[in-house]
């Protein structure tokens, strides 16, 4: 079909440097014919679950023998690079935060029950699995119960506890840990060309390299650094809670509460690791509650909300003295 010529080419994915062990495990099981029919990969967002899953799906559909990664030249690879390999299905919500509905799952099931068009593997990637609603989960379950040969379902999940327990029990679950910080820093410094900024951003992103890259490229890094500076100033008494609240009221509360919780987490696991401060946990609860109000769409005065939070924040450290 002629319209393919104008399509943007898709590049083949490679696993990231901190994914070597998981990748090696995939390749060994593939070579030994021990792949399950369904696997669920879990981990934090921002560490490349989609990347390794895509790389593996592509490796399965590549027809070159004995290649560690998809070769990029065979017919299977060319179909993938053109973005239309008939035996690869990716199911994701149409919009972020929306559900994966039953119809696309049913279409996938019918596709998986037929012979592969290219004669090899049939692969489906479902991301994230927690986006499936009850109906789509039930529809998927049928196929997990009656697997067809040379079929692999790869489910990704950032919150596996939100995936139906029956589905989880039918999958081989593997979790990808947070990357080793030296590897993550080296990678981020290479991609961004700025070692210092890479180290700093990686810390802000709690060790999640792709999230850190997102911050560096998306421009929200500066906003976030300013916000953390504000938190520090209040903590050290250099800025009044009211003054800090004034600077916050025009910003996105939900986003800032998320940053604040993240900051607390780093504080508790870093600087205050050896001198735990119970008031920190109470405060963290307050942030969570505040976030609940904000997300519920309640009519909250942001100035008051932030004033109260910053007053409490100051108390966290006063009580210790
Ligand atoms: Zn190939």
PDB file of C-alpha atoms and ligand atoms in Angstrom:
ATOM      1  CA  UNK A   1       0.000   0.000   0.000  1.00  0.00           C
ATOM      2  CA  UNK A   2       1.441   3.237  -1.188  1.00  0.00           C
ATOM      3  CA  UNK A   3       0.672   5.343   1.887  1.00  0.00           C
ATOM      4  CA  UNK A   4       3.362   3.501   3.824  1.00  0.00           C
ATOM      5  CA  UNK A   5       6.040   5.420   1.990  1.00  0.00           C
ATOM      6  CA  UNK A   6       5.064   8.600   3.749  1.00  0.00           C
ATOM      7  CA  UNK A   7       4.940   6.940   7.186  1.00  0.00           C
ATOM      8  CA  UNK A   8       7.549   7.919   9.719  1.00  0.00           C
ATOM      9  CA  UNK A   9       9.918   5.008  10.161  1.00  0.00           C
ATOM     10  CA  UNK A  10       9.872   3.394  13.622  1.00  0.00           C
ATOM     11  CA  UNK A  11      13.262   2.580  15.028  1.00  0.00           C
ATOM     12  CA  UNK A  12      13.843  -0.745  16.701  1.00  0.00           C
ATOM     13  CA  UNK A  13      14.105  -0.668  20.480  1.00  0.00           C
ATOM     14  CA  UNK A  14      17.094  -1.875  22.470  1.00  0.00           C
ATOM     15  CA  UNK A  15      17.012  -2.712  26.176  1.00  0.00           C
ATOM     16  CA  UNK A  16      18.540  -0.064  28.438  1.00  0.00           C
ATOM     17  CA  UNK A  17      21.881  -0.581  30.221  1.00  0.00           C
ATOM     18  CA  UNK A  18      20.258  -1.486  33.565  1.00  0.00           C
ATOM     19  CA  UNK A  19      17.998  -4.081  31.973  1.00  0.00           C
ATOM     20  CA  UNK A  20      20.734  -6.569  31.094  1.00  0.00           C
ATOM     21  CA  UNK A  21      19.777  -9.274  33.586  1.00  0.00           C
ATOM     22  CA  UNK A  22      16.106  -9.256  32.663  1.00  0.00           C
ATOM     23  CA  UNK A  23      16.992  -9.231  28.971  1.00  0.00           C
ATOM     24  CA  UNK A  24      19.400 -12.130  29.358  1.00  0.00           C
ATOM     25  CA  UNK A  25      16.645 -14.083  31.113  1.00  0.00           C
ATOM     26  CA  UNK A  26      14.248 -13.481  28.189  1.00  0.00           C
ATOM     27  CA  UNK A  27      16.774 -14.579  25.599  1.00  0.00           C
ATOM     28  CA  UNK A  28      17.724 -17.718  27.501  1.00  0.00           C
ATOM     29  CA  UNK A  29      14.115 -18.782  27.890  1.00  0.00           C
ATOM     30  CA  UNK A  30      13.484 -18.058  24.234  1.00  0.00           C
ATOM     31  CA  UNK A  31      16.500 -20.107  23.148  1.00  0.00           C
ATOM     32  CA  UNK A  32      15.520 -22.983  25.437  1.00  0.00           C
ATOM     33  CA  UNK A  33      11.868 -22.905  24.357  1.00  0.00           C
ATOM     34  CA  UNK A  34      10.747 -22.118  27.900  1.00  0.00           C
ATOM     35  CA  UNK A  35       8.814 -18.910  27.373  1.00  0.00           C
ATOM     36  CA  UNK A  36       5.454 -18.743  29.149  1.00  0.00           C
ATOM     37  CA  UNK A  37       2.305 -17.771  27.255  1.00  0.00           C
ATOM     38  CA  UNK A  38       1.877 -14.664  29.326  1.00  0.00           C
ATOM     39  CA  UNK A  39       4.222 -12.555  31.366  1.00  0.00           C
ATOM     40  CA  UNK A  40       3.658  -9.486  33.435  1.00  0.00           C
ATOM     41  CA  UNK A  41       6.471  -7.007  33.869  1.00  0.00           C
ATOM     42  CA  UNK A  42       6.149  -4.709  36.832  1.00  0.00           C
ATOM     43  CA  UNK A  43       8.148  -1.751  38.083  1.00  0.00           C
ATOM     44  CA  UNK A  44       8.114   2.005  38.559  1.00  0.00           C
ATOM     45  CA  UNK A  45       7.197   4.319  35.713  1.00  0.00           C
ATOM     46  CA  UNK A  46      10.275   5.976  34.255  1.00  0.00           C
ATOM     47  CA  UNK A  47      12.644   2.996  34.242  1.00  0.00           C
ATOM     48  CA  UNK A  48      11.823   1.722  30.767  1.00  0.00           C
ATOM     49  CA  UNK A  49       9.362  -1.172  31.127  1.00  0.00           C
ATOM     50  CA  UNK A  50       7.844  -0.294  27.755  1.00  0.00           C
ATOM     51  CA  UNK A  51      11.283  -0.138  26.228  1.00  0.00           C
ATOM     52  CA  UNK A  52      12.366  -3.638  27.246  1.00  0.00           C
ATOM     53  CA  UNK A  53       8.954  -5.127  26.426  1.00  0.00           C
ATOM     54  CA  UNK A  54       9.004  -3.561  22.965  1.00  0.00           C
ATOM     55  CA  UNK A  55      12.566  -4.704  22.358  1.00  0.00           C
ATOM     56  CA  UNK A  56      11.600  -8.250  23.277  1.00  0.00           C
ATOM     57  CA  UNK A  57       8.426  -8.242  21.181  1.00  0.00           C
ATOM     58  CA  UNK A  58      10.558  -7.097  18.254  1.00  0.00           C
ATOM     59  CA  UNK A  59      13.160  -9.760  18.930  1.00  0.00           C
ATOM     60  CA  UNK A  60      10.440 -12.436  18.818  1.00  0.00           C
ATOM     61  CA  UNK A  61       9.117 -11.207  15.500  1.00  0.00           C
ATOM     62  CA  UNK A  62      12.557 -10.848  13.944  1.00  0.00           C
ATOM     63  CA  UNK A  63      13.239 -13.891  11.784  1.00  0.00           C
ATOM     64  CA  UNK A  64      17.034 -13.793  11.958  1.00  0.00           C
ATOM     65  CA  UNK A  65      18.451 -16.780  13.813  1.00  0.00           C
ATOM     66  CA  UNK A  66      20.784 -16.441  16.802  1.00  0.00           C
ATOM     67  CA  UNK A  67      20.542 -12.712  16.995  1.00  0.00           C
ATOM     68  CA  UNK A  68      20.521 -11.175  20.458  1.00  0.00           C
ATOM     69  CA  UNK A  69      18.434  -8.210  19.326  1.00  0.00           C
ATOM     70  CA  UNK A  70      16.048  -7.651  16.408  1.00  0.00           C
ATOM     71  CA  UNK A  71      18.333  -7.543  13.362  1.00  0.00           C
ATOM     72  CA  UNK A  72      16.743  -4.610  11.549  1.00  0.00           C
ATOM     73  CA  UNK A  73      17.064  -6.125   8.085  1.00  0.00           C
ATOM     74  CA  UNK A  74      14.803  -9.193   7.834  1.00  0.00           C
ATOM     75  CA  UNK A  75      11.229  -9.000   6.590  1.00  0.00           C
ATOM     76  CA  UNK A  76       9.802  -9.124  10.122  1.00  0.00           C
ATOM     77  CA  UNK A  77      11.960  -6.187  11.197  1.00  0.00           C
ATOM     78  CA  UNK A  78      11.065  -4.231   8.100  1.00  0.00           C
ATOM     79  CA  UNK A  79       7.362  -4.701   8.756  1.00  0.00           C
ATOM     80  CA  UNK A  80       7.906  -3.529  12.325  1.00  0.00           C
ATOM     81  CA  UNK A  81       9.904  -0.516  11.221  1.00  0.00           C
ATOM     82  CA  UNK A  82       7.107   0.401   8.844  1.00  0.00           C
ATOM     83  CA  UNK A  83       4.796   0.239  11.862  1.00  0.00           C
ATOM     84  CA  UNK A  84       2.541  -2.521  10.578  1.00  0.00           C
ATOM     85  CA  UNK A  85       3.655  -6.003  11.519  1.00  0.00           C
ATOM     86  CA  UNK A  86       0.430  -8.059  11.358  1.00  0.00           C
ATOM     87  CA  UNK A  87       1.418 -10.307  14.282  1.00  0.00           C
ATOM     88  CA  UNK A  88       2.168  -7.541  16.740  1.00  0.00           C
ATOM     89  CA  UNK A  89      -0.645  -5.902  18.697  1.00  0.00           C
ATOM     90  CA  UNK A  90      -0.246  -3.106  21.197  1.00  0.00           C
ATOM     91  CA  UNK A  91      -3.196  -2.337  23.459  1.00  0.00           C
ATOM     92  CA  UNK A  92      -3.084   0.912  25.392  1.00  0.00           C
ATOM     93  CA  UNK A  93      -5.752   3.385  26.486  1.00  0.00           C
ATOM     94  CA  UNK A  94      -6.671   5.911  23.804  1.00  0.00           C
ATOM     95  CA  UNK A  95      -5.938   8.666  26.286  1.00  0.00           C
ATOM     96  CA  UNK A  96      -3.735   8.547  29.351  1.00  0.00           C
ATOM     97  CA  UNK A  97      -5.708   7.601  32.428  1.00  0.00           C
ATOM     98  CA  UNK A  98      -8.579   6.090  30.416  1.00  0.00           C
ATOM     99  CA  UNK A  99      -9.548   2.409  30.367  1.00  0.00           C
ATOM    100  CA  UNK A 100      -8.607  -0.262  27.855  1.00  0.00           C
ATOM    101  CA  UNK A 101     -12.039  -1.283  26.616  1.00  0.00           C
ATOM    102  CA  UNK A 102     -13.433  -4.688  25.790  1.00  0.00           C
ATOM    103  CA  UNK A 103     -13.696  -4.351  21.991  1.00  0.00           C
ATOM    104  CA  UNK A 104      -9.976  -4.041  21.278  1.00  0.00           C
ATOM    105  CA  UNK A 105      -9.365  -6.933  23.698  1.00  0.00           C
ATOM    106  CA  UNK A 106     -11.899  -9.061  21.818  1.00  0.00           C
ATOM    107  CA  UNK A 107     -10.257  -8.161  18.497  1.00  0.00           C
ATOM    108  CA  UNK A 108      -6.934  -9.208  19.943  1.00  0.00           C
ATOM    109  CA  UNK A 109      -8.364 -12.527  21.154  1.00  0.00           C
ATOM    110  CA  UNK A 110      -9.719 -13.322  17.730  1.00  0.00           C
ATOM    111  CA  UNK A 111      -6.373 -12.452  16.163  1.00  0.00           C
ATOM    112  CA  UNK A 112      -4.491 -14.668  18.605  1.00  0.00           C
ATOM    113  CA  UNK A 113      -6.756 -17.624  17.869  1.00  0.00           C
ATOM    114  CA  UNK A 114      -5.660 -17.580  14.210  1.00  0.00           C
ATOM    115  CA  UNK A 115      -2.372 -18.645  12.655  1.00  0.00           C
ATOM    116  CA  UNK A 116       0.373 -16.035  12.615  1.00  0.00           C
ATOM    117  CA  UNK A 117       0.362 -14.228   9.280  1.00  0.00           C
ATOM    118  CA  UNK A 118       4.134 -14.271   9.013  1.00  0.00           C
ATOM    119  CA  UNK A 119       4.350 -17.854  10.245  1.00  0.00           C
ATOM    120  CA  UNK A 120       6.251 -17.066  13.462  1.00  0.00           C
ATOM    121  CA  UNK A 121       5.265 -15.658  16.830  1.00  0.00           C
ATOM    122  CA  UNK A 122       2.170 -13.656  17.669  1.00  0.00           C
ATOM    123  CA  UNK A 123       2.887 -11.031  20.274  1.00  0.00           C
ATOM    124  CA  UNK A 124       0.653  -8.652  22.163  1.00  0.00           C
ATOM    125  CA  UNK A 125       1.686  -5.886  24.481  1.00  0.00           C
ATOM    126  CA  UNK A 126      -0.884  -4.595  26.966  1.00  0.00           C
ATOM    127  CA  UNK A 127       0.158  -1.406  28.701  1.00  0.00           C
ATOM    128  CA  UNK A 128      -0.662  -0.735  31.442  1.00  0.00           C
ATOM    129  CA  UNK A 129      -2.563  -3.845  32.472  1.00  0.00           C
ATOM    130  CA  UNK A 130      -4.293  -1.959  35.300  1.00  0.00           C
ATOM    131  CA  UNK A 131      -6.088   0.098  32.656  1.00  0.00           C
ATOM    132  CA  UNK A 132      -8.243  -2.890  31.709  1.00  0.00           C
ATOM    133  CA  UNK A 133     -11.715  -2.665  33.209  1.00  0.00           C
ATOM    134  CA  UNK A 134     -13.582  -5.714  34.531  1.00  0.00           C
ATOM    135  CA  UNK A 135     -15.069  -6.593  31.152  1.00  0.00           C
ATOM    136  CA  UNK A 136     -11.807  -6.369  29.272  1.00  0.00           C
ATOM    137  CA  UNK A 137     -10.035  -8.338  32.006  1.00  0.00           C
ATOM    138  CA  UNK A 138     -12.616 -11.105  31.737  1.00  0.00           C
ATOM    139  CA  UNK A 139     -12.298 -11.182  27.974  1.00  0.00           C
ATOM    140  CA  UNK A 140      -8.522 -11.464  28.242  1.00  0.00           C
ATOM    141  CA  UNK A 141      -8.772 -14.233  30.797  1.00  0.00           C
ATOM    142  CA  UNK A 142     -10.301 -16.574  28.240  1.00  0.00           C
ATOM    143  CA  UNK A 143      -7.206 -16.390  26.125  1.00  0.00           C
ATOM    144  CA  UNK A 144      -4.942 -16.874  29.136  1.00  0.00           C
ATOM    145  CA  UNK A 145      -6.846 -20.053  29.910  1.00  0.00           C
ATOM    146  CA  UNK A 146      -6.613 -21.446  26.388  1.00  0.00           C
ATOM    147  CA  UNK A 147      -3.227 -20.366  25.094  1.00  0.00           C
ATOM    148  CA  UNK A 148      -2.249 -20.982  21.491  1.00  0.00           C
ATOM    149  CA  UNK A 149       1.232 -22.073  20.468  1.00  0.00           C
ATOM    150  CA  UNK A 150       3.934 -19.476  19.809  1.00  0.00           C
ATOM    151  CA  UNK A 151       1.905 -16.719  21.350  1.00  0.00           C
ATOM    152  CA  UNK A 152       3.214 -14.333  23.948  1.00  0.00           C
ATOM    153  CA  UNK A 153       1.160 -11.806  25.872  1.00  0.00           C
ATOM    154  CA  UNK A 154       3.283  -9.199  27.603  1.00  0.00           C
ATOM    155  CA  UNK A 155       1.416  -7.205  30.213  1.00  0.00           C
ATOM    156  CA  UNK A 156       3.064  -4.180  31.786  1.00  0.00           C
ATOM    157  CA  UNK A 157       1.985  -2.927  35.152  1.00  0.00           C
ATOM    158  CA  UNK A 158       3.044  -0.020  37.323  1.00  0.00           C
ATOM    159  CA  UNK A 159       0.440  -0.965  39.938  1.00  0.00           C
ATOM    160  CA  UNK A 160       0.095  -4.754  39.826  1.00  0.00           C
ATOM    161  CA  UNK A 161      -2.190  -4.779  42.885  1.00  0.00           C
ATOM    162  CA  UNK A 162      -4.773  -3.065  40.704  1.00  0.00           C
ATOM    163  CA  UNK A 163      -4.727  -5.848  38.122  1.00  0.00           C
ATOM    164  CA  UNK A 164      -7.273  -8.627  38.590  1.00  0.00           C
ATOM    165  CA  UNK A 165      -5.750 -11.341  40.794  1.00  0.00           C
ATOM    166  CA  UNK A 166      -6.852 -14.071  38.396  1.00  0.00           C
ATOM    167  CA  UNK A 167      -4.983 -12.407  35.550  1.00  0.00           C
ATOM    168  CA  UNK A 168      -1.878 -12.012  37.680  1.00  0.00           C
ATOM    169  CA  UNK A 169      -1.989 -15.659  38.646  1.00  0.00           C
ATOM    170  CA  UNK A 170      -2.019 -16.681  34.968  1.00  0.00           C
ATOM    171  CA  UNK A 171       1.090 -14.647  34.174  1.00  0.00           C
ATOM    172  CA  UNK A 172       4.706 -15.174  34.967  1.00  0.00           C
ATOM    173  CA  UNK A 173       5.345 -12.007  36.961  1.00  0.00           C
ATOM    174  CA  UNK A 174       8.747 -10.359  36.893  1.00  0.00           C
ATOM    175  CA  UNK A 175       9.687  -7.098  38.408  1.00  0.00           C
ATOM    176  CA  UNK A 176      12.283  -4.694  37.128  1.00  0.00           C
ATOM    177  CA  UNK A 177      14.084  -3.012  40.030  1.00  0.00           C
ATOM    178  CA  UNK A 178      15.198   0.615  40.106  1.00  0.00           C
ATOM    179  CA  UNK A 179      18.429   0.927  38.162  1.00  0.00           C
ATOM    180  CA  UNK A 180      21.802   0.922  39.780  1.00  0.00           C
ATOM    181  CA  UNK A 181      22.576   4.594  40.243  1.00  0.00           C
ATOM    182  CA  UNK A 182      25.989   4.548  38.528  1.00  0.00           C
ATOM    183  CA  UNK A 183      24.515   2.972  35.408  1.00  0.00           C
ATOM    184  CA  UNK A 184      21.549   5.319  35.417  1.00  0.00           C
ATOM    185  CA  UNK A 185      23.760   8.384  35.823  1.00  0.00           C
ATOM    186  CA  UNK A 186      26.141   7.310  33.071  1.00  0.00           C
ATOM    187  CA  UNK A 187      23.246   6.725  30.697  1.00  0.00           C
ATOM    188  CA  UNK A 188      21.529  10.011  31.486  1.00  0.00           C
ATOM    189  CA  UNK A 189      24.783  11.947  31.209  1.00  0.00           C
ATOM    190  CA  UNK A 190      25.433  10.387  27.808  1.00  0.00           C
ATOM    191  CA  UNK A 191      21.956  11.107  26.491  1.00  0.00           C
ATOM    192  CA  UNK A 192      21.839  14.653  27.853  1.00  0.00           C
ATOM    193  CA  UNK A 193      25.513  15.569  27.539  1.00  0.00           C
ATOM    194  CA  UNK A 194      25.517  17.114  31.033  1.00  0.00           C
ATOM    195  CA  UNK A 195      26.871  14.998  33.881  1.00  0.00           C
ATOM    196  CA  UNK A 196      26.197  17.442  36.694  1.00  0.00           C
ATOM    197  CA  UNK A 197      22.647  18.111  35.672  1.00  0.00           C
ATOM    198  CA  UNK A 198      22.120  14.389  35.122  1.00  0.00           C
ATOM    199  CA  UNK A 199      23.162  13.595  38.705  1.00  0.00           C
ATOM    200  CA  UNK A 200      20.949  16.285  40.149  1.00  0.00           C
ATOM    201  CA  UNK A 201      17.913  15.475  38.035  1.00  0.00           C
ATOM    202  CA  UNK A 202      18.193  11.778  38.681  1.00  0.00           C
ATOM    203  CA  UNK A 203      18.004  12.503  42.386  1.00  0.00           C
ATOM    204  CA  UNK A 204      14.897  14.604  41.906  1.00  0.00           C
ATOM    205  CA  UNK A 205      13.361  11.829  39.813  1.00  0.00           C
ATOM    206  CA  UNK A 206      14.040   9.288  42.593  1.00  0.00           C
ATOM    207  CA  UNK A 207      16.468   7.322  40.471  1.00  0.00           C
ATOM    208  CA  UNK A 208      14.167   6.863  37.487  1.00  0.00           C
ATOM    209  CA  UNK A 209      16.239   7.764  34.423  1.00  0.00           C
ATOM    210  CA  UNK A 210      13.511   8.166  31.807  1.00  0.00           C
ATOM    211  CA  UNK A 211      11.515  10.353  34.142  1.00  0.00           C
ATOM    212  CA  UNK A 212      14.657  12.404  34.767  1.00  0.00           C
ATOM    213  CA  UNK A 213      15.151  12.774  31.027  1.00  0.00           C
ATOM    214  CA  UNK A 214      11.566  13.887  30.747  1.00  0.00           C
ATOM    215  CA  UNK A 215      12.201  16.584  33.342  1.00  0.00           C
ATOM    216  CA  UNK A 216      15.324  17.722  31.544  1.00  0.00           C
ATOM    217  CA  UNK A 217      13.587  17.932  28.199  1.00  0.00           C
ATOM    218  CA  UNK A 218      10.162  19.056  29.318  1.00  0.00           C
ATOM    219  CA  UNK A 219      11.213  22.237  31.083  1.00  0.00           C
ATOM    220  CA  UNK A 220       9.453  21.342  34.344  1.00  0.00           C
ATOM    221  CA  UNK A 221      12.822  20.837  36.021  1.00  0.00           C
ATOM    222  CA  UNK A 222      13.270  24.512  36.777  1.00  0.00           C
ATOM    223  CA  UNK A 223       9.773  24.829  38.254  1.00  0.00           C
ATOM    224  CA  UNK A 224      10.415  21.828  40.398  1.00  0.00           C
ATOM    225  CA  UNK A 225      13.786  23.069  41.583  1.00  0.00           C
ATOM    226  CA  UNK A 226      12.212  26.403  42.496  1.00  0.00           C
ATOM    227  CA  UNK A 227       9.514  24.636  44.437  1.00  0.00           C
ATOM    228  CA  UNK A 228      12.024  22.522  46.358  1.00  0.00           C
ATOM    229  CA  UNK A 229      13.986  25.681  47.089  1.00  0.00           C
ATOM    230  CA  UNK A 230      10.804  27.141  48.596  1.00  0.00           C
ATOM    231  CA  UNK A 231      10.338  24.072  50.792  1.00  0.00           C
ATOM    232  CA  UNK A 232      13.941  24.374  51.992  1.00  0.00           C
ATOM    233  CA  UNK A 233      13.619  28.051  52.742  1.00  0.00           C
ATOM    234  CA  UNK A 234      10.539  27.507  54.899  1.00  0.00           C
ATOM    235  CA  UNK A 235      12.227  24.648  56.690  1.00  0.00           C
ATOM    236  CA  UNK A 236      15.266  26.806  57.478  1.00  0.00           C
ATOM    237  CA  UNK A 237      13.170  29.759  58.550  1.00  0.00           C
ATOM    238  CA  UNK A 238      14.244  31.988  55.674  1.00  0.00           C
ATOM    239  CA  UNK A 239      10.717  32.378  54.323  1.00  0.00           C
ATOM    240  CA  UNK A 240       7.389  32.598  56.135  1.00  0.00           C
ATOM    241  CA  UNK A 241       4.688  30.013  55.429  1.00  0.00           C
ATOM    242  CA  UNK A 242       2.469  32.831  54.211  1.00  0.00           C
ATOM    243  CA  UNK A 243       5.110  34.127  51.822  1.00  0.00           C
ATOM    244  CA  UNK A 244       5.716  30.646  50.464  1.00  0.00           C
ATOM    245  CA  UNK A 245       1.976  30.055  50.064  1.00  0.00           C
ATOM    246  CA  UNK A 246       1.692  33.222  48.018  1.00  0.00           C
ATOM    247  CA  UNK A 247       4.212  31.859  45.563  1.00  0.00           C
ATOM    248  CA  UNK A 248       2.341  28.570  45.314  1.00  0.00           C
ATOM    249  CA  UNK A 249      -1.218  29.597  44.793  1.00  0.00           C
ATOM    250  CA  UNK A 250      -1.013  30.116  41.051  1.00  0.00           C
ATOM    251  CA  UNK A 251       0.774  26.821  40.397  1.00  0.00           C
ATOM    252  CA  UNK A 252      -0.756  23.396  39.911  1.00  0.00           C
ATOM    253  CA  UNK A 253      -1.480  22.111  43.454  1.00  0.00           C
ATOM    254  CA  UNK A 254      -1.751  18.466  42.498  1.00  0.00           C
ATOM    255  CA  UNK A 255       1.652  18.539  40.793  1.00  0.00           C
ATOM    256  CA  UNK A 256       3.302  20.360  43.689  1.00  0.00           C
ATOM    257  CA  UNK A 257       1.837  18.017  46.283  1.00  0.00           C
ATOM    258  CA  UNK A 258       3.297  15.155  44.293  1.00  0.00           C
ATOM    259  CA  UNK A 259       6.708  16.870  44.252  1.00  0.00           C
ATOM    260  CA  UNK A 260       6.448  17.549  47.956  1.00  0.00           C
ATOM    261  CA  UNK A 261       5.717  13.880  48.741  1.00  0.00           C
ATOM    262  CA  UNK A 262       8.623  12.889  46.592  1.00  0.00           C
ATOM    263  CA  UNK A 263      10.865  15.355  48.400  1.00  0.00           C
ATOM    264  CA  UNK A 264       9.778  13.874  51.761  1.00  0.00           C
ATOM    265  CA  UNK A 265      10.531  10.404  50.557  1.00  0.00           C
ATOM    266  CA  UNK A 266      14.045  11.435  49.592  1.00  0.00           C
ATOM    267  CA  UNK A 267      14.509  13.198  52.895  1.00  0.00           C
ATOM    268  CA  UNK A 268      13.375  10.156  54.888  1.00  0.00           C
ATOM    269  CA  UNK A 269      15.512   7.717  52.913  1.00  0.00           C
ATOM    270  CA  UNK A 270      18.503  10.043  52.591  1.00  0.00           C
ATOM    271  CA  UNK A 271      19.387  12.892  54.893  1.00  0.00           C
ATOM    272  CA  UNK A 272      17.194  11.697  57.784  1.00  0.00           C
ATOM    273  CA  UNK A 273      17.759   8.003  57.257  1.00  0.00           C
ATOM    274  CA  UNK A 274      19.557   7.572  60.567  1.00  0.00           C
ATOM    275  CA  UNK A 275      17.488   9.983  62.614  1.00  0.00           C
ATOM    276  CA  UNK A 276      13.900   9.126  61.783  1.00  0.00           C
ATOM    277  CA  UNK A 277      11.467  11.904  62.526  1.00  0.00           C
ATOM    278  CA  UNK A 278       7.939  10.621  63.265  1.00  0.00           C
ATOM    279  CA  UNK A 279       6.484  14.060  62.562  1.00  0.00           C
ATOM    280  CA  UNK A 280       7.572  13.555  58.971  1.00  0.00           C
ATOM    281  CA  UNK A 281       5.138  10.672  58.584  1.00  0.00           C
ATOM    282  CA  UNK A 282       2.264  12.674  60.038  1.00  0.00           C
ATOM    283  CA  UNK A 283       3.090  15.425  57.632  1.00  0.00           C
ATOM    284  CA  UNK A 284       3.235  13.015  54.739  1.00  0.00           C
ATOM    285  CA  UNK A 285      -0.290  11.923  55.687  1.00  0.00           C
ATOM    286  CA  UNK A 286      -1.420  15.533  55.547  1.00  0.00           C
ATOM    287  CA  UNK A 287      -0.012  15.915  52.076  1.00  0.00           C
ATOM    288  CA  UNK A 288      -1.830  12.803  50.974  1.00  0.00           C
ATOM    289  CA  UNK A 289      -5.096  14.090  52.395  1.00  0.00           C
ATOM    290  CA  UNK A 290      -4.579  17.478  50.770  1.00  0.00           C
ATOM    291  CA  UNK A 291      -3.983  15.733  47.492  1.00  0.00           C
ATOM    292  CA  UNK A 292      -7.222  13.816  47.949  1.00  0.00           C
ATOM    293  CA  UNK A 293      -9.124  17.085  48.382  1.00  0.00           C
ATOM    294  CA  UNK A 294      -7.482  18.644  45.367  1.00  0.00           C
ATOM    295  CA  UNK A 295      -8.189  15.611  43.190  1.00  0.00           C
ATOM    296  CA  UNK A 296     -11.795  15.401  44.391  1.00  0.00           C
ATOM    297  CA  UNK A 297     -12.332  18.822  42.843  1.00  0.00           C
ATOM    298  CA  UNK A 298     -13.379  20.379  46.177  1.00  0.00           C
ATOM    299  CA  UNK A 299     -13.461  24.117  46.188  1.00  0.00           C
ATOM    300  CA  UNK A 300     -10.260  24.835  48.104  1.00  0.00           C
ATOM    301  CA  UNK A 301      -8.590  28.175  48.572  1.00  0.00           C
ATOM    302  CA  UNK A 302      -5.010  27.433  47.476  1.00  0.00           C
ATOM    303  CA  UNK A 303      -3.551  30.251  49.581  1.00  0.00           C
ATOM    304  CA  UNK A 304      -5.090  28.761  52.736  1.00  0.00           C
ATOM    305  CA  UNK A 305      -4.206  25.221  51.765  1.00  0.00           C
ATOM    306  CA  UNK A 306      -0.544  26.060  51.257  1.00  0.00           C
ATOM    307  CA  UNK A 307      -0.339  28.321  54.305  1.00  0.00           C
ATOM    308  CA  UNK A 308      -1.603  25.512  56.474  1.00  0.00           C
ATOM    309  CA  UNK A 309       0.730  22.996  54.909  1.00  0.00           C
ATOM    310  CA  UNK A 310       3.778  25.212  55.243  1.00  0.00           C
ATOM    311  CA  UNK A 311       2.944  26.009  58.890  1.00  0.00           C
ATOM    312  CA  UNK A 312       2.787  22.257  59.563  1.00  0.00           C
ATOM    313  CA  UNK A 313       5.964  21.769  57.589  1.00  0.00           C
ATOM    314  CA  UNK A 314       7.786  24.236  59.803  1.00  0.00           C
ATOM    315  CA  UNK A 315       6.477  22.388  62.900  1.00  0.00           C
ATOM    316  CA  UNK A 316       7.956  19.125  61.692  1.00  0.00           C
ATOM    317  CA  UNK A 317      11.406  20.505  62.472  1.00  0.00           C
ATOM    318  CA  UNK A 318      10.509  22.769  65.412  1.00  0.00           C
ATOM    319  CA  UNK A 319       9.139  19.858  67.440  1.00  0.00           C
ATOM    320  CA  UNK A 320      12.489  18.125  67.284  1.00  0.00           C
ATOM    321  CA  UNK A 321      14.508  20.874  68.895  1.00  0.00           C
TER     322      UNK A 321
HETATM  323 ZN1  LIG B   1      15.092  -9.072  11.961  1.00  0.00          ZN
END
